[in-house]
Short mmCIF file of the C-alpha atoms (twelve columns), coordinates in Angstrom:
data_MODEL
# 
_entry.id   MODEL 
# 
loop_
_atom_site.group_PDB 
_atom_site.id 
_atom_site.type_symbol 
_atom_site.label_atom_id 
_atom_site.label_alt_id 
_atom_site.label_comp_id 
_atom_site.label_asym_id 
_atom_site.label_seq_id 
_atom_site.Cartn_x 
_atom_site.Cartn_y 
_atom_site.Cartn_z 
_atom_site.pdbx_PDB_model_num 
ATOM 1   C CA . MET A 1   0.000  0.000  0.000   1 
ATOM 2   C CA . ARG A 2   2.716  2.405  0.979   1 
ATOM 3   C CA . LYS A 3   4.695  1.907  -2.258  1 
ATOM 4   C CA . ARG A 4   1.577  2.395  -4.293  1 
ATOM 5   C CA . ARG A 5   0.800  5.718  -2.656  1 
ATOM 6   C CA . ARG A 6   4.317  7.012  -3.218  1 
ATOM 7   C CA . SER A 7   4.267  5.949  -6.851  1 
ATOM 8   C CA . GLU A 8   0.831  7.515  -7.354  1 
ATOM 9   C CA . ILE A 9   2.030  10.744 -5.781  1 
ATOM 10  C CA . ARG A 10  5.195  10.675 -7.887  1 
ATOM 11  C CA . ASP A 11  3.159  10.077 -11.067 1 
ATOM 12  C CA . GLU A 12  0.756  12.853 -10.154 1 
ATOM 13  C CA . ILE A 13  3.605  15.305 -9.552  1 
ATOM 14  C CA . PHE A 14  5.294  14.228 -12.778 1 
ATOM 15  C CA . ASP A 15  2.059  14.743 -14.749 1 
ATOM 16  C CA . LYS A 16  1.595  18.188 -13.231 1 
ATOM 17  C CA . SER A 17  5.156  19.181 -14.063 1 
ATOM 18  C CA . ARG A 18  4.675  17.950 -17.610 1 
ATOM 19  C CA . LYS A 19  1.516  20.048 -17.945 1 
ATOM 20  C CA . THR A 20  2.995  23.234 -16.508 1 
ATOM 21  C CA . GLN A 21  4.185  25.665 -19.101 1 
ATOM 22  C CA . ARG A 22  7.842  26.507 -19.107 1 
ATOM 23  C CA . SER A 23  7.235  30.085 -20.197 1 
ATOM 24  C CA . PRO A 24  4.100  32.160 -19.809 1 
ATOM 25  C CA . ASN A 25  1.905  31.931 -22.884 1 
ATOM 26  C CA . LYS A 26  0.548  35.304 -23.889 1 
ATOM 27  C CA . THR A 27  -3.110 35.575 -24.723 1 
ATOM 28  C CA . GLN A 28  -4.285 36.899 -28.072 1 
ATOM 29  C CA . SER A 29  -5.508 40.156 -26.550 1 
ATOM 30  C CA . ASP A 30  -4.956 43.527 -28.188 1 
ATOM 31  C CA . ASP A 31  -2.855 44.557 -25.190 1 
ATOM 32  C CA . GLY A 32  -0.191 41.948 -25.962 1 
ATOM 33  C CA . LYS A 33  -0.029 42.911 -29.624 1 
ATOM 34  C CA . LEU A 34  1.254  46.363 -28.749 1 
ATOM 35  C CA . ASP A 35  4.311  45.179 -26.803 1 
ATOM 36  C CA . LEU A 36  7.880  45.721 -27.963 1 
ATOM 37  C CA . LEU A 37  10.991 44.121 -26.567 1 
ATOM 38  C CA . VAL A 38  13.908 46.530 -26.495 1 
ATOM 39  C CA . LYS A 39  17.359 45.043 -25.958 1 
ATOM 40  C CA . MET A 40  20.165 47.452 -25.182 1 
ATOM 41  C CA . VAL A 41  23.791 46.602 -24.673 1 
ATOM 42  C CA . GLN A 42  24.794 49.693 -22.681 1 
ATOM 43  C CA . GLY A 43  23.046 52.098 -20.340 1 
ATOM 44  C CA . LEU A 44  19.716 50.353 -19.935 1 
ATOM 45  C CA . THR A 45  18.497 52.264 -16.894 1 
ATOM 46  C CA . GLU A 46  19.138 55.627 -18.533 1 
ATOM 47  C CA . ASP A 47  17.315 54.505 -21.667 1 
ATOM 48  C CA . VAL A 48  14.295 53.264 -19.711 1 
ATOM 49  C CA . LYS A 49  14.108 56.665 -18.032 1 
ATOM 50  C CA . LEU A 50  14.339 58.291 -21.456 1 
ATOM 51  C CA . VAL A 51  11.525 56.062 -22.764 1 
ATOM 52  C CA . ARG A 52  9.370  56.985 -19.795 1 
ATOM 53  C CA . LYS A 53  10.029 60.689 -20.433 1 
ATOM 54  C CA . GLN A 54  8.910  60.307 -24.039 1 
ATOM 55  C CA . GLN A 55  5.654  58.556 -23.148 1 
ATOM 56  C CA . GLU A 56  3.563  61.421 -24.475 1 
ATOM 57  C CA . GLN A 57  5.296  61.348 -27.859 1 
ATOM 58  C CA . PHE A 58  4.767  57.629 -28.483 1 
ATOM 59  C CA . ASN A 59  1.748  56.974 -26.225 1 
ATOM 60  C CA . VAL A 60  3.664  54.502 -24.071 1 
ATOM 61  C CA . LYS A 61  1.531  52.755 -21.480 1 
ATOM 62  C CA . ASP A 62  4.402  51.294 -19.511 1 
ATOM 63  C CA . ALA A 63  8.136  50.571 -19.717 1 
ATOM 64  C CA . ILE A 64  9.388  47.671 -17.623 1 
ATOM 65  C CA . THR A 65  12.949 46.432 -17.116 1 
ATOM 66  C CA . LEU A 66  12.962 42.636 -17.620 1 
ATOM 67  C CA . GLY A 67  16.641 41.960 -17.088 1 
ATOM 68  C CA . THR A 68  20.002 43.628 -17.225 1 
ATOM 69  C CA . ASN A 69  19.743 44.318 -20.956 1 
ATOM 70  C CA . VAL A 70  16.064 43.908 -21.872 1 
ATOM 71  C CA . CYS A 71  13.144 46.293 -21.519 1 
ATOM 72  C CA . LEU A 72  9.463  45.649 -22.336 1 
ATOM 73  C CA . VAL A 73  7.643  48.676 -23.727 1 
ATOM 74  C CA . LYS A 74  3.845  48.602 -23.842 1 
ATOM 75  C CA . LEU A 75  2.213  50.985 -26.308 1 
ATOM 76  C CA . GLU A 76  -1.354 52.266 -26.419 1 
ATOM 77  C CA . ASN A 77  -2.035 52.067 -30.168 1 
ATOM 78  C CA . ASP A 78  -0.945 50.124 -33.227 1 
ATOM 79  C CA . LYS A 79  0.107  53.164 -35.294 1 
ATOM 80  C CA . ASP A 80  2.883  54.103 -32.856 1 
ATOM 81  C CA . LYS A 81  4.182  50.547 -32.881 1 
ATOM 82  C CA . GLU A 82  4.214  50.467 -36.672 1 
ATOM 83  C CA . LYS A 83  6.027  53.826 -36.782 1 
ATOM 84  C CA . ILE A 84  8.667  52.560 -34.341 1 
ATOM 85  C CA . MET A 85  9.124  49.266 -36.198 1 
ATOM 86  C CA . ILE A 86  9.554  51.040 -39.549 1 
ATOM 87  C CA . ASN A 87  12.134 53.482 -38.160 1 
ATOM 88  C CA . LYS A 88  14.056 51.013 -35.976 1 
ATOM 89  C CA . THR A 89  16.825 50.709 -38.579 1 
ATOM 90  C CA . LYS A 90  17.851 54.276 -37.746 1 
ATOM 91  C CA . LEU A 91  19.007 53.024 -34.330 1 
ATOM 92  C CA . GLY A 92  21.907 51.255 -36.023 1 
ATOM 93  C CA . LYS A 93  23.336 54.636 -36.984 1 
ATOM 94  C CA . ILE A 94  23.909 55.571 -33.332 1 
ATOM 95  C CA . PRO A 95  27.625 54.799 -32.808 1 
ATOM 96  C CA . THR A 96  27.747 54.762 -28.998 1 
ATOM 97  C CA . LYS A 97  24.979 52.270 -28.210 1 
ATOM 98  C CA . LYS A 98  23.586 49.099 -29.714 1 
ATOM 99  C CA . ILE A 99  19.803 48.989 -29.423 1 
ATOM 100 C CA . TYR A 100 17.615 46.253 -30.875 1 
ATOM 101 C CA . ILE A 101 13.819 46.413 -31.090 1 
ATOM 102 C CA . ILE A 102 11.708 43.353 -31.829 1 
ATOM 103 C CA . ASP A 103 7.998  42.574 -31.685 1 
ATOM 104 C CA . ASP A 104 6.829  40.770 -28.580 1 
ATOM 105 C CA . LEU A 105 4.625  38.344 -30.498 1 
ATOM 106 C CA . THR A 106 2.492  35.367 -29.637 1 
ATOM 107 C CA . LYS A 107 3.309  32.038 -31.248 1 
ATOM 108 C CA . THR A 108 0.652  32.448 -33.955 1 
ATOM 109 C CA . GLU A 109 1.718  36.029 -34.709 1 
ATOM 110 C CA . ARG A 110 5.266  34.835 -35.412 1 
ATOM 111 C CA . GLY A 111 3.932  33.085 -38.520 1 
ATOM 112 C CA . LYS A 112 3.308  36.371 -40.325 1 
ATOM 113 C CA . PRO A 113 6.937  37.423 -40.896 1 
ATOM 114 C CA . ASN A 114 7.853  33.819 -41.643 1 
ATOM 115 C CA . GLN A 115 5.302  33.700 -44.454 1 
ATOM 116 C CA . LEU A 116 6.572  37.027 -45.785 1 
ATOM 117 C CA . ARG A 117 10.156 35.715 -45.786 1 
ATOM 118 C CA . LYS A 118 9.116  32.459 -47.486 1 
ATOM 119 C CA . LYS A 119 7.246  34.390 -50.190 1 
ATOM 120 C CA . ALA A 120 10.294 36.648 -50.701 1 
ATOM 121 C CA . ALA A 121 12.638 33.652 -50.975 1 
ATOM 122 C CA . GLU A 122 10.360 31.930 -53.516 1 
ATOM 123 C CA . GLU A 123 10.147 35.036 -55.673 1 
ATOM 124 C CA . LYS A 124 13.921 35.636 -55.497 1 
ATOM 125 C CA . LYS A 125 14.483 32.077 -56.734 1 
ATOM 126 C CA . ASN A 126 12.217 32.892 -59.687 1 
ATOM 127 C CA . GLY A 127 14.410 35.908 -60.496 1 
ATOM 128 C CA . GLU A 128 11.983 38.582 -59.318 1 
ATOM 129 C CA . ASN A 129 13.031 41.898 -57.744 1 
ATOM 130 C CA . VAL A 130 11.919 41.620 -54.093 1 
ATOM 131 C CA . LYS A 131 11.888 44.170 -51.266 1 
ATOM 132 C CA . LEU A 132 10.828 43.009 -47.788 1 
ATOM 133 C CA . GLU A 133 9.392  45.657 -45.454 1 
ATOM 134 C CA . TYR A 134 7.442  45.735 -42.185 1 
ATOM 135 C CA . ASN A 135 4.127  43.898 -42.747 1 
ATOM 136 C CA . LYS A 136 4.491  44.044 -46.533 1 
ATOM 137 C CA . ILE A 137 6.536  42.809 -49.456 1 
ATOM 138 C CA . THR A 138 7.105  44.421 -52.861 1 
ATOM 139 C CA . ILE A 139 7.600  42.065 -55.808 1 
ATOM 140 C CA . ASP A 140 8.504  43.804 -59.095 1 
ATOM 141 C CA . GLY A 141 6.579  46.929 -58.087 1 
ATOM 142 C CA . VAL A 142 3.493  45.032 -56.857 1 
ATOM 143 C CA . VAL A 143 2.882  45.520 -53.128 1 
ATOM 144 C CA . TRP A 144 1.546  42.655 -50.994 1 
ATOM 145 C CA . LYS A 145 0.413  43.389 -47.427 1 
ATOM 146 C CA . TRP A 146 -0.462 41.070 -44.555 1 
ATOM 147 C CA . ASN A 147 -4.212 41.035 -43.804 1 
ATOM 148 C CA . LYS A 148 -4.651 40.617 -40.038 1 
ATOM 149 C CA . ASP A 149 -8.255 39.426 -40.235 1 
ATOM 150 C CA . LYS A 150 -7.830 36.791 -42.962 1 
ATOM 151 C CA . GLU A 151 -4.209 36.004 -41.986 1 
ATOM 152 C CA . ILE A 152 -3.065 35.907 -45.624 1 
ATOM 153 C CA . LEU A 153 -1.032 38.062 -48.001 1 
ATOM 154 C CA . GLU A 154 -3.156 40.318 -50.198 1 
ATOM 155 C CA . GLU A 155 -2.174 42.412 -53.181 1 
ATOM 156 C CA . ILE A 156 -2.635 46.129 -52.612 1 
ATOM 157 C CA . LYS A 157 -3.688 48.388 -55.430 1 
ATOM 158 C CA . ILE A 158 -1.745 51.622 -55.161 1 
ATOM 159 C CA . ARG A 159 -3.022 54.732 -56.834 1 
ATOM 160 C CA . PHE A 160 -0.277 56.742 -58.413 1 
ATOM 161 C CA . PRO A 161 -0.952 60.426 -59.122 1 
ATOM 162 C CA . VAL A 162 -1.303 61.227 -62.789 1 
ATOM 163 C CA . ASN A 163 0.896  64.084 -63.970 1 
ATOM 164 C CA . ILE A 164 -1.091 66.342 -66.257 1 
ATOM 165 C CA . PRO A 165 1.118  68.708 -68.258 1 
ATOM 166 C CA . LYS A 166 0.292  72.382 -67.799 1 
ATOM 167 C CA . ASN A 167 -0.260 74.447 -70.963 1 
# 
């Protein structure tokens, strides 16, 4: 009887440990979609203070230090996040500090850039001129953008202004 109880307890504990998640799984809420992970090599505490000072400019909800080099920035709207993600390449031009910004995405949201990269690789193999951007891809002048609702790539029709010669 005693051995059975110990083995049952051991099995129960083992099953619970197998079921527990190793890392917290984010929910698919809108709040999680607006998070950015900022990794800085030098001067993290000063940069977090700077981010908090600029909250009005970017509508930052919160800036939290996660470790010695990582900061989680929560934004209030999607437009600010898109603006930051588009302009993040400008951070590489700062010679004194190395700052990296990535999306804090759920597992399903990570599929979007992967599909964009796969599409770009396929088209490059076919000899097409490909430009990969944030949430969109340009293939020989045709722009494809990621549709959040349908979760597919859709072709965007861009209206170019017509130049009418003046007499």
